[in-house]
Amino acid sequence: MRFKEFTSEEYTMSALFAAVAFLSLIFAGYISDTYYKEKLSQGYYGSNTVYIKVNDPSKQLDQKSLYAGIKDAIIFQELAGERVRAVFFRGDIEPPPLLKGRFFQEDDFFRGKKLVVIGNAYNPIVTERKGHDYIIINQEEYEVIGYLGGNEISKLDYMLMVNADAIDPGYGGVYAIDGNSKQNIAAAAQLLKNQVEKAGGSYLVIEREPRGIKRLMKNEHANALLFFVLISTFLLSSVAVNLSLYEKTKREIAIQRLLGFSSKTIVGQILRDYIFLAHVGFFLGLSVALFLVSYNKIHLSNSLAVIASYFVVILFGLLVIILPTMQALHNQTRELLSE
């Protein structure tokens, strides 16, 4: 099928596919942006973060053993509320946004280093020496390796994080465990509980008030419903257009049957035609979205949103051809020719 051979119904169908692609991209970007802002507002704790209060161990926790056992997880110890934290992690974790410098790396831990990442609005006395910034914490010098913060002011701008092995962990306190999956978080939390028991202490899992993405998802139900209503509207509209297109092509289907084409061959041709229209629509919708992005009118979260939008359009394309295709296959050739 060449572009110049498009019928009015095919143009309309491509426009519907483009609208679905565009709406999917907009919705994904909106959810991603809102999630990001909510997470910033909570000091970059996620929705699955587990909080554990450690009480009165007879000896300090074995941080090295705890560190060696975690995978794709990050453990914070709150030193002065949520804004001053000791931290260590292993594996794949999502670092907080930085205005400059870097976040901690695995080889920063248990190597005798004293490092700190400070918020952009945190205002300690910073001294510079040989191209590096330093601040004094508890009368000891720490190298500043990064400055926390995003495009908007948040809790991160007033936070201070140090590598956990550089400080005295004390005998108790509140720990927050986060990670890239619930399973890894649960495993790291269990390791912490085991270490607390070995140290002769007790622990209490803290149920903090639902915030961040938990609160976000409660507020986003209406937006998600609106998105699916819009998609359903486009789906119903496309079925009407598709039925009109079917009326124009059913005689062609009948002729193909008379020429000996199998149902599989006919369906394959229909699928190819509509998948082609879906791709035309997808790239049209993506082009419009990228054009608006270039003028800062909208924001696309990442490449995953584009991939998700692609599969939404392809699935949408498959759904809209089911009804007329099934109708064509169930009608007799004589009926198709006589209608």
GROMACS .gro file of C-alpha atoms in nm:
model
  339
    1MET     CA    1   0.000   0.000   0.000
    2ARG     CA    2   0.146   0.333  -0.105
    3PHE     CA    3   0.069   0.655   0.075
    4LYS     CA    4  -0.087   0.815  -0.237
    5GLU     CA    5  -0.339   0.530  -0.253
    6PHE     CA    6  -0.485   0.603   0.091
    7THR     CA    7  -0.862   0.627   0.102
    8SER     CA    8  -1.042   0.881   0.319
    9GLU     CA    9  -1.112   0.605   0.572
   10GLU     CA   10  -0.744   0.511   0.583
   11TYR     CA   11  -0.646   0.873   0.640
   12THR     CA   12  -0.898   0.889   0.924
   13MET     CA   13  -0.770   0.564   1.070
   14SER     CA   14  -0.410   0.688   1.062
   15ALA     CA   15  -0.520   1.008   1.233
   16LEU     CA   16  -0.688   0.803   1.506
   17PHE     CA   17  -0.371   0.600   1.555
   18ALA     CA   18  -0.171   0.923   1.572
   19ALA     CA   19  -0.407   1.058   1.838
   20VAL     CA   20  -0.372   0.740   2.044
   21ALA     CA   21   0.008   0.757   2.018
   22PHE     CA   22   0.013   1.124   2.115
   23LEU     CA   23  -0.222   1.076   2.411
   24SER     CA   24  -0.020   0.778   2.535
   25LEU     CA   25   0.302   0.979   2.524
   26ILE     CA   26   0.142   1.274   2.702
   27PHE     CA   27  -0.009   1.054   2.972
   28ALA     CA   28   0.318   0.864   3.032
   29GLY     CA   29   0.513   1.189   3.056
   30TYR     CA   30   0.258   1.336   3.295
   31ILE     CA   31   0.262   1.035   3.527
   32SER     CA   32   0.644   1.022   3.520
   33ASP     CA   33   0.678   1.393   3.597
   34THR     CA   34   0.425   1.379   3.879
   35TYR     CA   35   0.589   1.071   4.028
   36TYR     CA   36   0.929   1.240   4.010
   37LYS     CA   37   0.801   1.554   4.183
   38GLU     CA   38   0.625   1.354   4.453
   39LYS     CA   39   0.939   1.152   4.519
   40LEU     CA   40   1.143   1.472   4.545
   41SER     CA   41   0.892   1.609   4.796
   42GLN     CA   42   0.954   1.305   5.016
   43GLY     CA   43   1.331   1.335   5.014
   44TYR     CA   44   1.363   1.071   4.742
   45TYR     CA   45   1.213   0.790   4.946
   46GLY     CA   46   1.007   0.566   4.721
   47SER     CA   47   0.661   0.416   4.762
   48ASN     CA   48   0.803   0.081   4.876
   49THR     CA   49   1.055   0.214   5.127
   50VAL     CA   50   1.062   0.010   5.449
   51TYR     CA   51   1.132   0.197   5.774
   52ILE     CA   52   1.279   0.009   6.070
   53LYS     CA   53   1.351   0.151   6.414
   54VAL     CA   54   1.639  -0.026   6.590
   55ASN     CA   55   1.622  -0.024   6.970
   56ASP     CA   56   1.904  -0.069   7.222
   57PRO     CA   57   2.141  -0.326   7.069
   58SER     CA   58   2.416  -0.432   7.309
   59LYS     CA   59   2.675  -0.375   7.035
   60GLN     CA   60   2.695  -0.192   6.708
   61LEU     CA   61   2.555  -0.350   6.395
   62ASP     CA   62   2.797  -0.530   6.165
   63GLN     CA   63   2.779  -0.288   5.875
   64LYS     CA   64   3.023  -0.484   5.659
   65SER     CA   65   2.816  -0.802   5.680
   66LEU     CA   66   2.500  -0.604   5.611
   67TYR     CA   67   2.661  -0.436   5.314
   68ALA     CA   68   2.792  -0.765   5.176
   69GLY     CA   69   2.446  -0.922   5.186
   70ILE     CA   70   2.230  -0.662   5.013
   71LYS     CA   71   2.165  -0.659   4.640
   72ASP     CA   72   2.017  -0.378   4.430
   73ALA     CA   73   1.916  -0.199   4.748
   74ILE     CA   74   2.012   0.114   4.939
   75ILE     CA   75   2.006   0.158   5.317
   76PHE     CA   76   1.976   0.497   5.483
   77GLN     CA   77   2.032   0.565   5.852
   78GLU     CA   78   1.853   0.880   5.960
   79LEU     CA   79   2.096   1.078   6.173
   80ALA     CA   80   1.895   1.396   6.226
   81GLY     CA   81   1.552   1.330   6.088
   82GLU     CA   82   1.510   1.261   5.718
   83ARG     CA   83   1.746   1.535   5.604
   84VAL     CA   84   2.075   1.406   5.742
   85ARG     CA   85   2.145   1.050   5.640
   86ALA     CA   86   2.419   0.794   5.634
   87VAL     CA   87   2.399   0.574   5.327
   88PHE     CA   88   2.541   0.269   5.159
   89PHE     CA   89   2.420   0.051   4.874
   90ARG     CA   90   2.513  -0.233   4.645
   91GLY     CA   91   2.398  -0.306   4.293
   92ASP     CA   92   2.159  -0.117   4.073
   93ILE     CA   93   1.982   0.169   4.251
   94GLU     CA   94   1.825   0.492   4.132
   95PRO     CA   95   2.047   0.780   4.246
   96PRO     CA   96   1.892   1.114   4.341
   97PRO     CA   97   1.918   1.406   4.097
   98LEU     CA   98   2.235   1.612   4.117
   99LEU     CA   99   2.309   1.964   4.003
  100LYS     CA  100   2.679   1.887   3.981
  101GLY     CA  101   2.930   1.629   4.091
  102ARG     CA  102   2.834   1.266   4.149
  103PHE     CA  103   2.655   1.039   4.390
  104PHE     CA  104   2.829   0.765   4.589
  105GLN     CA  105   2.976   0.464   4.412
  106GLU     CA  106   3.025   0.116   4.550
  107ASP     CA  107   3.400   0.160   4.579
  108ASP     CA  108   3.342   0.459   4.809
  109PHE     CA  109   3.230   0.231   5.093
  110PHE     CA  110   3.461   0.065   5.345
  111ARG     CA  111   3.771   0.213   5.182
  112GLY     CA  112   3.856   0.460   5.456
  113LYS     CA  113   3.696   0.753   5.273
  114LYS     CA  114   3.499   1.039   5.426
  115LEU     CA  115   3.263   1.167   5.159
  116VAL     CA  116   2.948   1.377   5.159
  117VAL     CA  117   2.678   1.475   4.912
  118ILE     CA  118   2.506   1.798   5.013
  119GLY     CA  119   2.190   1.975   4.904
  120ASN     CA  120   2.218   2.275   4.679
  121ALA     CA  121   2.062   2.502   4.944
  122TYR     CA  122   2.255   2.347   5.234
  123ASN     CA  123   2.488   2.617   5.352
  124PRO     CA  124   2.781   2.485   5.554
  125ILE     CA  125   3.125   2.641   5.547
  126VAL     CA  126   3.283   2.498   5.236
  127THR     CA  127   3.656   2.519   5.182
  128GLU     CA  128   3.823   2.450   4.850
  129ARG     CA  129   4.158   2.280   4.817
  130LYS     CA  130   4.323   2.152   4.499
  131GLY     CA  131   3.994   2.161   4.309
  132HIS     CA  132   3.794   1.976   4.575
  133ASP     CA  133   3.537   2.107   4.823
  134TYR     CA  134   3.544   2.008   5.190
  135ILE     CA  135   3.316   2.062   5.491
  136ILE     CA  136   3.360   1.985   5.860
  137ILE     CA  137   3.123   1.734   6.023
  138ASN     CA  138   3.175   1.649   6.392
  139GLN     CA  139   3.520   1.807   6.375
  140GLU     CA  140   3.623   1.584   6.085
  141GLU     CA  141   3.682   1.684   5.725
  142TYR     CA  142   3.460   1.534   5.454
  143GLU     CA  143   3.507   1.576   5.080
  144VAL     CA  144   3.203   1.709   4.896
  145ILE     CA  145   3.157   1.491   4.588
  146GLY     CA  146   2.815   1.611   4.472
  147TYR     CA  147   2.539   1.865   4.514
  148LEU     CA  148   2.181   1.738   4.541
  149GLY     CA  149   1.893   1.911   4.370
  150GLY     CA  150   1.668   1.927   4.070
  151ASN     CA  151   1.498   2.192   3.863
  152GLU     CA  152   1.263   2.271   4.152
  153ILE     CA  153   1.332   2.332   4.518
  154SER     CA  154   1.264   2.022   4.729
  155LYS     CA  155   1.380   1.849   5.048
  156LEU     CA  156   1.686   1.729   4.860
  157ASP     CA  157   1.816   2.085   4.841
  158TYR     CA  158   1.846   2.089   5.220
  159MET     CA  159   1.980   1.739   5.275
  160LEU     CA  160   2.318   1.599   5.367
  161MET     CA  161   2.429   1.240   5.299
  162VAL     CA  162   2.753   1.074   5.412
  163ASN     CA  163   2.893   0.728   5.345
  164ALA     CA  164   2.770   0.516   5.638
  165ASP     CA  165   3.106   0.355   5.715
  166ALA     CA  166   3.260   0.698   5.782
  167ILE     CA  167   3.050   0.765   6.092
  168ASP     CA  168   2.978   0.603   6.426
  169PRO     CA  169   2.641   0.434   6.370
  170GLY     CA  170   2.557   0.449   6.739
  171TYR     CA  171   2.334   0.200   6.914
  172GLY     CA  172   1.999   0.224   6.745
  173GLY     CA  173   1.810   0.466   6.528
  174VAL     CA  174   1.579   0.471   6.228
  175TYR     CA  175   1.680   0.297   5.904
  176ALA     CA  176   1.510   0.331   5.566
  177ILE     CA  177   1.554   0.059   5.304
  178ASP     CA  178   1.479   0.125   4.940
  179GLY     CA  179   1.566  -0.051   4.616
  180ASN     CA  180   1.467  -0.136   4.263
  181SER     CA  181   1.206  -0.398   4.358
  182LYS     CA  182   0.991  -0.503   4.653
  183GLN     CA  183   1.177  -0.833   4.668
  184ASN     CA  184   1.520  -0.671   4.702
  185ILE     CA  185   1.389  -0.427   4.960
  186ALA     CA  186   1.234  -0.709   5.163
  187ALA     CA  187   1.557  -0.910   5.145
  188ALA     CA  188   1.766  -0.613   5.262
  189ALA     CA  189   1.518  -0.542   5.542
  190GLN     CA  190   1.542  -0.902   5.659
  191LEU     CA  191   1.923  -0.879   5.662
  192LEU     CA  192   1.897  -0.569   5.878
  193LYS     CA  193   1.660  -0.744   6.118
  194ASN     CA  194   1.901  -1.038   6.142
  195GLN     CA  195   2.190  -0.807   6.223
  196VAL     CA  196   1.983  -0.631   6.489
  197GLU     CA  197   1.907  -0.964   6.655
  198LYS     CA  198   2.276  -1.064   6.642
  199ALA     CA  199   2.362  -0.734   6.807
  200GLY     CA  200   2.119  -0.810   7.090
  201GLY     CA  201   1.870  -0.541   7.000
  202SER     CA  202   1.509  -0.525   6.894
  203TYR     CA  203   1.340  -0.364   6.597
  204LEU     CA  204   1.006  -0.217   6.502
  205VAL     CA  205   0.878  -0.173   6.147
  206ILE     CA  206   0.742   0.181   6.128
  207GLU     CA  207   0.422   0.242   5.933
  208ARG     CA  208   0.462   0.598   5.819
  209GLU     CA  209   0.172   0.792   5.672
  210PRO     CA  210   0.131   0.702   5.302
  211ARG     CA  211   0.309   0.965   5.100
  212GLY     CA  212   0.488   1.000   4.772
  213ILE     CA  213   0.364   0.766   4.499
  214LYS     CA  214   0.110   0.604   4.735
  215ARG     CA  215  -0.063   0.938   4.774
  216LEU     CA  216  -0.006   1.014   4.407
  217MET     CA  217  -0.181   0.700   4.284
  218LYS     CA  218  -0.486   0.779   4.496
  219ASN     CA  219  -0.509   1.118   4.328
  220GLU     CA  220  -0.431   0.980   3.982
  221HIS     CA  221  -0.719   0.734   3.963
  222ALA     CA  222  -0.937   1.000   3.801
  223ASN     CA  223  -0.666   1.089   3.549
  224ALA     CA  224  -0.608   0.722   3.461
  225LEU     CA  225  -0.983   0.675   3.417
  226LEU     CA  226  -0.999   0.979   3.191
  227PHE     CA  227  -0.716   0.839   2.978
  228PHE     CA  228  -0.891   0.505   2.934
  229VAL     CA  229  -1.220   0.679   2.853
  230LEU     CA  230  -1.043   0.874   2.579
  231ILE     CA  231  -0.881   0.558   2.443
  232SER     CA  232  -1.217   0.380   2.450
  233THR     CA  233  -1.374   0.671   2.262
  234PHE     CA  234  -1.107   0.649   1.995
  235LEU     CA  235  -1.157   0.273   1.982
  236LEU     CA  236  -1.531   0.308   1.921
  237SER     CA  237  -1.471   0.579   1.663
  238SER     CA  238  -1.216   0.365   1.483
  239VAL     CA  239  -1.459   0.072   1.471
  240ALA     CA  240  -1.711   0.293   1.292
  241VAL     CA  241  -1.447   0.408   1.044
  242ASN     CA  242  -1.325   0.053   1.004
  243LEU     CA  243  -1.673  -0.074   0.924
  244SER     CA  244  -1.703   0.194   0.658
  245LEU     CA  245  -1.371   0.082   0.515
  246TYR     CA  246  -1.490  -0.277   0.524
  247GLU     CA  247  -1.796  -0.185   0.318
  248LYS     CA  248  -1.562  -0.057   0.046
  249THR     CA  249  -1.332  -0.358   0.049
  250LYS     CA  250  -1.568  -0.651   0.102
  251ARG     CA  251  -1.609  -0.708  -0.273
  252GLU     CA  252  -1.230  -0.728  -0.295
  253ILE     CA  253  -1.240  -0.992  -0.020
  254ALA     CA  254  -1.504  -1.185  -0.217
  255ILE     CA  255  -1.295  -1.170  -0.534
  256GLN     CA  256  -0.992  -1.295  -0.340
  257ARG     CA  257  -1.200  -1.590  -0.224
  258LEU     CA  258  -1.311  -1.666  -0.580
  259LEU     CA  259  -0.946  -1.660  -0.687
  260GLY     CA  260  -0.868  -1.920  -0.425
  261PHE     CA  261  -0.712  -1.708  -0.153
  262SER     CA  262  -0.734  -1.877   0.184
  263SER     CA  263  -0.881  -1.706   0.488
  264LYS     CA  264  -0.531  -1.703   0.638
  265THR     CA  265  -0.396  -1.513   0.338
  266ILE     CA  266  -0.682  -1.263   0.342
  267VAL     CA  267  -0.644  -1.202   0.717
  268GLY     CA  268  -0.269  -1.166   0.673
  269GLN     CA  269  -0.319  -0.896   0.409
  270ILE     CA  270  -0.566  -0.712   0.632
  271LEU     CA  271  -0.324  -0.732   0.926
  272ARG     CA  272  -0.038  -0.597   0.713
  273ASP     CA  273  -0.249  -0.307   0.591
  274TYR     CA  274  -0.364  -0.207   0.936
  275ILE     CA  275  -0.027  -0.256   1.101
  276PHE     CA  276   0.112  -0.027   0.833
  277LEU     CA  277  -0.154   0.233   0.915
  278ALA     CA  278  -0.074   0.193   1.286
  279HIS     CA  279   0.295   0.263   1.219
  280VAL     CA  280   0.212   0.567   1.008
  281GLY     CA  281  -0.009   0.697   1.286
  282PHE     CA  282   0.245   0.620   1.557
  283PHE     CA  283   0.528   0.807   1.387
  284LEU     CA  284   0.295   1.096   1.309
  285GLY     CA  285   0.190   1.119   1.675
  286LEU     CA  286   0.551   1.085   1.789
  287SER     CA  287   0.661   1.359   1.548
  288VAL     CA  288   0.398   1.597   1.683
  289ALA     CA  289   0.503   1.515   2.041
  290LEU     CA  290   0.873   1.571   1.964
  291PHE     CA  291   0.788   1.899   1.796
  292LEU     CA  292   0.610   2.019   2.110
  293VAL     CA  293   0.899   1.891   2.325
  294SER     CA  294   1.141   2.106   2.124
  295TYR     CA  295   0.936   2.411   2.227
  296ASN     CA  296   0.910   2.296   2.591
  297LYS     CA  297   0.534   2.262   2.563
  298ILE     CA  298   0.531   1.904   2.687
  299HIS     CA  299   0.784   1.662   2.838
  300LEU     CA  300   0.850   1.301   2.743
  301SER     CA  301   0.973   1.104   3.042
  302ASN     CA  302   1.211   0.860   2.870
  303SER     CA  303   1.248   0.610   2.588
  304LEU     CA  304   1.035   0.358   2.780
  305ALA     CA  305   0.736   0.590   2.739
  306VAL     CA  306   0.791   0.587   2.362
  307ILE     CA  307   0.814   0.208   2.359
  308ALA     CA  308   0.500   0.177   2.572
  309SER     CA  309   0.316   0.415   2.340
  310TYR     CA  310   0.422   0.206   2.040
  311PHE     CA  311   0.276  -0.112   2.188
  312VAL     CA  312  -0.044   0.072   2.285
  313VAL     CA  313  -0.089   0.181   1.924
  314ILE     CA  314  -0.014  -0.165   1.783
  315LEU     CA  315  -0.256  -0.326   2.029
  316PHE     CA  316  -0.513  -0.061   1.945
  317GLY     CA  317  -0.463  -0.138   1.576
  318LEU     CA  318  -0.521  -0.507   1.633
  319LEU     CA  319  -0.835  -0.444   1.834
  320VAL     CA  320  -1.000  -0.225   1.573
  321ILE     CA  321  -0.968  -0.482   1.296
  322ILE     CA  322  -1.115  -0.774   1.490
  323LEU     CA  323  -1.482  -0.688   1.431
  324PRO     CA  324  -1.478  -0.630   1.052
  325THR     CA  325  -1.236  -0.919   0.996
  326MET     CA  326  -1.455  -1.164   1.185
  327GLN     CA  327  -1.760  -1.035   0.998
  328ALA     CA  328  -1.586  -1.086   0.662
  329LEU     CA  329  -1.480  -1.439   0.746
  330HIS     CA  330  -1.827  -1.544   0.856
  331ASN     CA  331  -2.008  -1.404   0.549
  332GLN     CA  332  -2.047  -1.620   0.240
  333THR     CA  333  -1.883  -1.502  -0.082
  334ARG     CA  334  -2.224  -1.467  -0.249
  335GLU     CA  335  -2.343  -1.242   0.033
  336LEU     CA  336  -2.037  -1.022   0.001
  337LEU     CA  337  -2.091  -0.981  -0.373
  338SER     CA  338  -2.463  -0.916  -0.347
  339GLU     CA  339  -2.454  -0.659  -0.066
   0.00000   0.00000   0.00000
